[in-house]
Coordinates of N, CA and C in Angstrom, one line a residue:
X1 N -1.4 124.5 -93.8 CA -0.7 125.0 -95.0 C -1.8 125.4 -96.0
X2 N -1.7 126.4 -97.0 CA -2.5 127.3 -97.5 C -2.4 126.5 -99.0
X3 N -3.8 126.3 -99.3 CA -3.7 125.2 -100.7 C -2.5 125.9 -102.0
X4 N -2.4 127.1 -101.8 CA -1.8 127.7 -102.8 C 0.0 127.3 -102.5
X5 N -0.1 127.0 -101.1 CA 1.2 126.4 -100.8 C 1.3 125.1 -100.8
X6 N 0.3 123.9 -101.2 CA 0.4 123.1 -100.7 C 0.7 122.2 -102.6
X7 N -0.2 123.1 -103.7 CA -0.1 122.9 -105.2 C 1.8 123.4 -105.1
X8 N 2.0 124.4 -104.7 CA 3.1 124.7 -105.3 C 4.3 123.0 -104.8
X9 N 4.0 122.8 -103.9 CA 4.9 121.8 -103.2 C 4.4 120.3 -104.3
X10 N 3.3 120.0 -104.2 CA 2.5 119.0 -104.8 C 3.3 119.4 -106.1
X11 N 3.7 120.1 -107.0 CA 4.6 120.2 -108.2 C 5.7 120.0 -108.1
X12 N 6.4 120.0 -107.4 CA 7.8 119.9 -107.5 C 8.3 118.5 -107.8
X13 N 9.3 118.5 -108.5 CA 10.0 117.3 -109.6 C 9.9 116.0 -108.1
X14 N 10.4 116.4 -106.8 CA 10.4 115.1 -106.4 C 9.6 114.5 -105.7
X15 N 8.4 114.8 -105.8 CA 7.1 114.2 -105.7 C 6.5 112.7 -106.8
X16 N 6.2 111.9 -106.1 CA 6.0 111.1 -107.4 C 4.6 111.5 -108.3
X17 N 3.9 111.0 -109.1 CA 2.2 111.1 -109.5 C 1.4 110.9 -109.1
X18 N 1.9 109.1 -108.4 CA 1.0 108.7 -107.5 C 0.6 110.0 -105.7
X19 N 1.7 110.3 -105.3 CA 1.5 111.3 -104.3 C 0.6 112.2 -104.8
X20 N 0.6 112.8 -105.8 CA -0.1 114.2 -106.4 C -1.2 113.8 -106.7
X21 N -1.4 112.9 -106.8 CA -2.8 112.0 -107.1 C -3.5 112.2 -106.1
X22 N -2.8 111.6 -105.1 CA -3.2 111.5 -103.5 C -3.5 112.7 -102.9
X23 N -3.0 113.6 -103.1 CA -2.9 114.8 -102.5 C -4.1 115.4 -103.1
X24 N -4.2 115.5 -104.1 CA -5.1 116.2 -104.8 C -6.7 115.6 -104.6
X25 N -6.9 114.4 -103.9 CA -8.4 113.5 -103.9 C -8.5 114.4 -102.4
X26 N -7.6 115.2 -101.6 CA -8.1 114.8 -100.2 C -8.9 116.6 -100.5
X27 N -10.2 115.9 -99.3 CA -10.8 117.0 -99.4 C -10.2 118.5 -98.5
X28 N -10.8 119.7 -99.0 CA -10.5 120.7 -98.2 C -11.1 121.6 -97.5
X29 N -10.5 122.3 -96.4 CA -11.2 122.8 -95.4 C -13.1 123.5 -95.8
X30 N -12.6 123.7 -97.0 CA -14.0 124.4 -97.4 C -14.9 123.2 -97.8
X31 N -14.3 122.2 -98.3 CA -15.7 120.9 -98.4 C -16.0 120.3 -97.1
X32 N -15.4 120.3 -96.1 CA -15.8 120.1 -94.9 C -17.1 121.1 -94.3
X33 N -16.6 122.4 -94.8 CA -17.9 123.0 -93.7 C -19.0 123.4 -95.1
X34 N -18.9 123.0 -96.1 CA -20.3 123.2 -97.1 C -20.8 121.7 -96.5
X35 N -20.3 120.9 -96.4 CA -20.9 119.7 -96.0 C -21.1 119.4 -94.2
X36 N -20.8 120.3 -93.7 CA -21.4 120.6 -92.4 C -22.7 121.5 -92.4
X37 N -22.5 122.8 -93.3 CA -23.2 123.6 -93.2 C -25.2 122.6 -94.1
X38 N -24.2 122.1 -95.2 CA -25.4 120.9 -95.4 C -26.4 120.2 -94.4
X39 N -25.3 120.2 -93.9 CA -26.1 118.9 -92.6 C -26.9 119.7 -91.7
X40 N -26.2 120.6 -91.3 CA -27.0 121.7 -89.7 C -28.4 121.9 -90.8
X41 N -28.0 122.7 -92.0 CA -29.4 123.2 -92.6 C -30.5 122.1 -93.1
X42 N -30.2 120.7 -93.1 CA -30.7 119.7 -93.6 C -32.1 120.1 -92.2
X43 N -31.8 119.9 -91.4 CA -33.4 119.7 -90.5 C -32.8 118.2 -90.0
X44 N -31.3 117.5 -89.8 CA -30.9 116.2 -88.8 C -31.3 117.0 -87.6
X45 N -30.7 117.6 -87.3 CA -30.9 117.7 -85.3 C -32.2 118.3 -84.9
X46 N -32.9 118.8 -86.0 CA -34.7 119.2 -85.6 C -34.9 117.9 -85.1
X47 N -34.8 116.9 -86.4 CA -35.3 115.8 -86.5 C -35.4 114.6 -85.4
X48 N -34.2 114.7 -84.7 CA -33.1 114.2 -83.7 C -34.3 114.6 -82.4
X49 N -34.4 116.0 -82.4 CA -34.9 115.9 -81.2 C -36.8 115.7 -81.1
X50 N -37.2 115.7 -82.7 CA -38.5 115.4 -82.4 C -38.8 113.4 -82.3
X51 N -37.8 113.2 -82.3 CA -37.8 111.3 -82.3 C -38.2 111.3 -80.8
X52 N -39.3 110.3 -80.6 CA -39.9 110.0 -79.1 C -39.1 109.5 -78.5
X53 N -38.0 108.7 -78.5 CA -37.1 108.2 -77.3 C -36.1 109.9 -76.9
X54 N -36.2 110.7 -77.5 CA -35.2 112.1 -77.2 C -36.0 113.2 -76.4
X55 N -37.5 112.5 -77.0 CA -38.6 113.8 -76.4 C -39.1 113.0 -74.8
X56 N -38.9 111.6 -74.5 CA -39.4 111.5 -73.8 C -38.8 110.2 -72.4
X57 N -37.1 109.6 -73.1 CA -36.4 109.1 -72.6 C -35.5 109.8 -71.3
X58 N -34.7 108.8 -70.7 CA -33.9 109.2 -70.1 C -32.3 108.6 -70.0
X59 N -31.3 109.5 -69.4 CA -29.8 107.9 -69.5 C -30.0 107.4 -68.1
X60 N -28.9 106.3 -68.0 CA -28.5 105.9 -67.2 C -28.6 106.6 -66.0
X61 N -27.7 107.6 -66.3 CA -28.0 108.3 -64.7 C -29.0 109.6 -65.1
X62 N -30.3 109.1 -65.2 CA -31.4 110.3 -65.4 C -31.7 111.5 -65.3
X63 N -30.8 111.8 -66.8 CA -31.0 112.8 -67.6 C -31.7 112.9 -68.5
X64 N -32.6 113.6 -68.5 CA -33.6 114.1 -69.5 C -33.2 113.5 -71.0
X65 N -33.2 112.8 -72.2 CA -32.9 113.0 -73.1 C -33.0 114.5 -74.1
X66 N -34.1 115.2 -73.8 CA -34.4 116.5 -74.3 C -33.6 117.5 -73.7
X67 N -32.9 117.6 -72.8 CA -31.9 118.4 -72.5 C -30.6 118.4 -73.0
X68 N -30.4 117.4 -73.8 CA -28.8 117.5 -74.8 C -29.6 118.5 -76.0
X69 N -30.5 119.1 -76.1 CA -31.2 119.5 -77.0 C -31.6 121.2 -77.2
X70 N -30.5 122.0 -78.2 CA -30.9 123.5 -77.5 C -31.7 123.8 -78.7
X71 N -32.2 125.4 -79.1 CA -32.9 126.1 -80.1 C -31.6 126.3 -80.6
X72 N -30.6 126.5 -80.3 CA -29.7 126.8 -81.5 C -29.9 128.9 -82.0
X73 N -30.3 129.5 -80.9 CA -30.8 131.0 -80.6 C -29.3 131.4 -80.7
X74 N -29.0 132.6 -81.2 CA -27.9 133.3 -81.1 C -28.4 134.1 -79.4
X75 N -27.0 134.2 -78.6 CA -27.0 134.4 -77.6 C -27.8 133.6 -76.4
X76 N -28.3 132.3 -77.0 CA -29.1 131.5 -76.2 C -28.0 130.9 -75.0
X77 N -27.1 131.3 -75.2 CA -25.9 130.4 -73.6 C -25.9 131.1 -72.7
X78 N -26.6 132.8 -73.2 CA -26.8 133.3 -71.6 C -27.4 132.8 -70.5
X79 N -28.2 131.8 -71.2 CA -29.2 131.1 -70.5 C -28.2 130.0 -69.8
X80 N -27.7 129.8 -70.2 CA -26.5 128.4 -69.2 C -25.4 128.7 -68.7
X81 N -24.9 129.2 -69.2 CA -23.2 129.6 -69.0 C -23.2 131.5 -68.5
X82 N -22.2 131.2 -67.6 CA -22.0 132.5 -66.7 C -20.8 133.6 -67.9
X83 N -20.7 135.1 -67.8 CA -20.2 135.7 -68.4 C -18.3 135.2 -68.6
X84 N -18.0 134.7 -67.4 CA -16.7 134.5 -67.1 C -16.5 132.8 -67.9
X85 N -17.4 131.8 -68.1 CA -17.7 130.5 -68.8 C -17.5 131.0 -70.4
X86 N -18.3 132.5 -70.8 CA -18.3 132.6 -72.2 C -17.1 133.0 -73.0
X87 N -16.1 134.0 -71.6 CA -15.0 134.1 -72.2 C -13.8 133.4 -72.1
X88 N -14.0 132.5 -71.6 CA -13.1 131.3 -71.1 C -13.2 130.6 -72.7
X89 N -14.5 130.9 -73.0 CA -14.8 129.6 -74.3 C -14.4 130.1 -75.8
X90 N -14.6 131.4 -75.6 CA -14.3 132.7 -76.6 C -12.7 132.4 -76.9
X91 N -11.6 132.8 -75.4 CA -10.4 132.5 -75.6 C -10.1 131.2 -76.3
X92 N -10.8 130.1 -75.5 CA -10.2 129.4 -76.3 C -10.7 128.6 -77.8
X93 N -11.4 129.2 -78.3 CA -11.7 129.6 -79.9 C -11.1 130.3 -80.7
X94 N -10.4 131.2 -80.1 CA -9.5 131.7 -81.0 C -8.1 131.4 -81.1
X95 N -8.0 130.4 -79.7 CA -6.9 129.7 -79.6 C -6.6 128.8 -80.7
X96 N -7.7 128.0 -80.9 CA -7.7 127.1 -81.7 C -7.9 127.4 -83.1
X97 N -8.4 128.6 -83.5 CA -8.6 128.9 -84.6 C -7.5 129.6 -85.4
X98 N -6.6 130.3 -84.3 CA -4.9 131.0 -84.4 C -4.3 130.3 -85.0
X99 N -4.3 131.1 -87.0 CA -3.7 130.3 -87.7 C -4.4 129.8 -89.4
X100 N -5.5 129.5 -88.9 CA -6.5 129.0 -89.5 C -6.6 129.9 -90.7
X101 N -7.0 131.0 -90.8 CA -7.4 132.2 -91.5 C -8.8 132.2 -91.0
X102 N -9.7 131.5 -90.2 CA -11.0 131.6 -89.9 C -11.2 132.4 -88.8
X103 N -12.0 133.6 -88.7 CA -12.0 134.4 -87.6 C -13.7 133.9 -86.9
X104 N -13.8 134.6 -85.4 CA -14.7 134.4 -84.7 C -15.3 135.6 -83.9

């Protein structure tokens, strides 16, 4: 629902105050990704992967810890994933985004 639709409803006479109160604290889609986009740009997942147990551990079933770990390169999945993998992933991004108003 589109905040412009969501104030118009949050006004209406049979809403209580306490609801409109409530409604109005919860965050929205756009303070989610400034406070994502905070985080990615903060330098956590540089940080993540220069910690010695990530640069030099392994799991359980011995995997590299530094392999959960990419450059973050635009187009860098050609490196992993097959052309038929990317549009498999593509479709379903816009699957999930159908609706949203956020395009990809």
């Amino acid at each position: 629902m589109a905040d412009k639709e969501l104030n118009m409803n949050v006004r209406d006479d049979n809403v209580s105050e306490e609801t409109k109160k409530l409604i109005s604290s919860l965050p929205t889609y756009e303070d989610s990704l400034v406070k994502l986009c905070k985080y990615q740009g903060s330098g956590a997942v540089d940080n993540l992967s220069r910690l010695e147990v990530n640069r030099t551990g392994k799991t359980l079933t011995n995997v590299d810890h530094n392999s959960f770990f990419r450059k973050g390169e635009v187009g860098g999945c050609k490196n992993y994933l097959t052309p038929e993998m990317e549009n498999k992933i593509d479709m379903i991004i816009d699957e999930e985004l159908k609706g949203s108003g956020l395009t990809f």
